[in-house]
């Protein structure tokens, strides 16, 4: 999408089209000839995996919309009709519901990879911000999609989340009513959620286009975190990364298929197979697993408004990250201290996820009662989430800004090719003489 | 790095997948072996037929099964599937089962509400005309619809089986409310009805359904001994099938997909190694 | 020790072997490893083994080369896409509940001679006509007329039930619903584009190519039919 193009139209038609709409050139430059650092590892395949996830969600979603009825009296039955009567409807529906989980799994790996290798640093800030926008759109889309089957968890989840907006002072209640189209989550709410749930994936696809554009201007970051210096450092995207991404996608699909075909309801909540009943709330309201960390942050804060602010803040941190991290070194390979804090951060987000799935008063160590702090036992999920929330924010607001100024990074390689060369210098003599070296 | 990451991810999933504890308590469901377990598990058709009979003669007196039509019984994988009769609507068993039911309809000429014998396309009729009627006949409790029952309960088949076979004499010191029955496998909190040591409140809760099964309550046509345990297992197998009648289709399709993807991954990996063979990276 | 490179399934087999056995001893002396051992740091290889494969790259070493493995992988990808396409297409075919509702029963006793009842069947109108003797006679008379879609009247009703004509009430031209009593042949007339059908529902004039279709039906008793 930028700079020099090596595309040479071959056939007459290609030449004719290239002058009028250079779309083949665009595809060639971005997917075939695009110079890509040759040291990308498997963590870098998740971009391709995510593109596949988005594609699957859009295709299966369009199919589901052909059979789904967005009406409170019929939504639940229409989903069951898809699973029981529509030809291969069970396949499409389970692909879509598990696909959402797979999409988030992949996006989290993709995001942690970006965090680890400093992919948000100059000159890739816009690339990162667009990624954050995609993530936010994904959350909203997933939330609205979860409401559509109109089961107990759909309904009461929608009630809880829309009520969060009521925390906004003065205008909150008015916004909530506007969002509901009534005085509770009801038919108008379901209809608008369906409409927006259909719309948003196309918005995501649009931002993904920008995301890829913003990737192709500065080019890929890489595990070494150093800039591409010469042609030696890169390989063309095709066939090198098409085949590597293809392999990773295939392995990812294996895991996806294992869920779809052999445990399709493992990631969902059983209660959502009970039709929505506004008069009875399920014993334990939880969001889907991919939103549990945010739910834990929400509940860690005793005040309603502050809880919402912290939850929003957790995502806002990601937007601010490029300017919070003061280190000039991109990859944490060369930042041993930061690497340690990063792994703690990964574990902390998982702890938050665990806390989000528990009742706040549950004990961490069963049977042990310690002392009460701020009206809660210190040995309780709520306190664990508070500590984890504190680390989450400290990581962005204190650790990354301070560490960049105080730490001593390891020496970075001169170029992407350098560590490879020095590595092979240590290899056995016979290996150095092996044919592959000449390639 | 990669391996470490996967280990972390697995750990994370283990955390998230862990059981969530509620304020209520219940006995862990009994461990039962089911023929339909696992990626290759299949339903036992004879068991499904027995299970249907238990449903018909016991459960259906109070429980609806709104999402099921008679024709479903004759579809592939169903209790009365006959490979000779591809179209479940023409299945003779299905037709005769449907005929035994009286379905509400409206006379197309007079507009009167009439009853007519069921057809394959009809849904299983609801035992009660509406929800208040169902509640009124069951001491205020609504017998849940059975079409999604196994899918909709944490613990699935084992949980339903445990409830059916888990009724116990209420322990001394427990005041069981009228119209309720103590069942340790039912999630609940009986501390308000417990007069002895408050630290030793029994596990479990109260259920409004009286113990539904009894020895020889249902006569099995295939000669299987009709114990409570057998009836419970059979009806749970049937209800599991009812919850997801496409289970077998899904599993066999899935097996083919997995094998295909494994071979495909192997091919891509070989292709990948070959393409990258010349690049030091 | 130079050996010809494996062109067909050899590399695939080697690769599988390598996957099965993470240790290095699969690399036989004299065989060229598929990939360089030093590419992977943890991959221990005895130096003698590697040293024993001093093969040079020849001109055909273009990584784009379409050898067996690449072709097989591409074919498998196309196959997978094709395989997945079928469920996604088939889902638009009638669902099981739609197929189940595809038959209706109807009581004929209330339809008087010369009258027609229209009921809905598979989403379309179904004409159930109790024909008068005059209509039947006129239909039989035209059995050997110059018909666009030749059929005798006997072929269009059940044997011995000439008074009952059951037709799918959509014009074979473009699907409009013809009205009875119009047209030049005493039968149906389609208002959309002017097709004329006779009292047996046969096309006689106008753009429609076929006679009005007769659905599959059976008489359950003298006064009851089941359509579909």
Short mmCIF file of N, CA, C and O in Angstrom, two decimals, chain A residues 292-293 296 299 349-358 363-364 381 384, chain B residues 15-16 19:
data_model
loop_
_atom_site.label_atom_id
_atom_site.label_comp_id
_atom_site.label_asym_id
_atom_site.label_seq_id
_atom_site.Cartn_x
_atom_site.Cartn_y
_atom_site.Cartn_z
N UNK A 292 -14.86 -11.73 31.56
CA UNK A 292 -14.79 -11.87 33.02
C UNK A 292 -13.79 -10.93 33.69
O UNK A 292 -14.09 -10.39 34.76
N UNK A 293 -12.60 -10.68 33.12
CA UNK A 293 -11.67 -9.76 33.81
C UNK A 293 -12.28 -8.37 34.04
O UNK A 293 -12.11 -7.79 35.12
N UNK A 296 -14.75 -8.55 36.81
CA UNK A 296 -14.09 -8.59 38.12
C UNK A 296 -13.69 -7.19 38.56
O UNK A 296 -13.85 -6.82 39.73
N UNK A 299 -16.69 -5.29 39.78
CA UNK A 299 -17.17 -5.66 41.11
C UNK A 299 -16.15 -5.41 42.20
O UNK A 299 -16.49 -5.42 43.39
N UNK A 349 -4.23 -10.85 34.71
CA UNK A 349 -5.47 -10.79 33.92
C UNK A 349 -6.22 -12.11 34.03
O UNK A 349 -7.45 -12.13 34.05
N UNK A 350 -5.48 -13.20 34.12
CA UNK A 350 -6.16 -14.50 34.28
C UNK A 350 -6.79 -14.61 35.67
O UNK A 350 -7.87 -15.18 35.82
N UNK A 351 -6.12 -14.09 36.66
CA UNK A 351 -6.71 -14.08 38.01
C UNK A 351 -7.98 -13.24 37.99
O UNK A 351 -9.00 -13.63 38.56
N UNK A 352 -7.93 -12.12 37.29
CA UNK A 352 -9.14 -11.29 37.19
C UNK A 352 -10.26 -12.08 36.51
O UNK A 352 -11.42 -12.02 36.92
N UNK A 353 -9.88 -12.84 35.48
CA UNK A 353 -10.88 -13.66 34.80
C UNK A 353 -11.48 -14.68 35.75
O UNK A 353 -12.69 -14.89 35.79
N UNK A 354 -10.62 -15.29 36.56
CA UNK A 354 -11.09 -16.27 37.55
C UNK A 354 -12.04 -15.59 38.54
O UNK A 354 -13.13 -16.09 38.82
N UNK A 355 -11.64 -14.42 39.03
CA UNK A 355 -12.47 -13.71 40.02
C UNK A 355 -13.83 -13.33 39.41
O UNK A 355 -14.85 -13.38 40.10
N UNK A 356 -13.81 -12.95 38.14
CA UNK A 356 -15.06 -12.55 37.50
C UNK A 356 -16.08 -13.67 37.46
O UNK A 356 -17.28 -13.42 37.41
N UNK A 357 -15.60 -14.93 37.50
CA UNK A 357 -16.51 -16.06 37.43
C UNK A 357 -16.99 -16.53 38.79
O UNK A 357 -17.80 -17.44 38.87
N UNK A 358 -16.46 -15.93 39.86
CA UNK A 358 -16.82 -16.35 41.21
C UNK A 358 -17.76 -15.34 41.85
O UNK A 358 -17.84 -14.20 41.41
N UNK A 363 -14.46 -17.71 49.17
CA UNK A 363 -13.13 -17.71 49.79
C UNK A 363 -12.09 -18.15 48.77
O UNK A 363 -12.36 -18.99 47.91
N UNK A 364 -10.89 -17.59 48.89
CA UNK A 364 -9.80 -18.05 48.04
C UNK A 364 -9.23 -19.34 48.63
O UNK A 364 -9.05 -20.33 47.94
N UNK A 381 -12.77 -13.41 47.21
CA UNK A 381 -12.57 -13.09 45.80
C UNK A 381 -12.54 -11.58 45.58
O UNK A 381 -11.75 -11.07 44.79
N UNK A 384 -9.11 -10.33 46.29
CA UNK A 384 -8.17 -10.77 45.25
C UNK A 384 -8.35 -9.92 44.00
O UNK A 384 -7.38 -9.47 43.39
N UNK B 15 -8.69 -22.25 34.97
CA UNK B 15 -9.25 -21.33 35.96
C UNK B 15 -10.68 -20.96 35.60
O UNK B 15 -11.61 -21.07 36.39
N UNK B 16 -10.81 -20.55 34.36
CA UNK B 16 -12.11 -20.02 33.92
C UNK B 16 -13.15 -21.13 33.90
O UNK B 16 -14.29 -20.94 34.27
N UNK B 19 -15.51 -24.82 38.39
CA UNK B 19 -16.90 -24.65 38.83
C UNK B 19 -17.05 -23.35 39.63
O UNK B 19 -16.16 -22.96 40.37
#
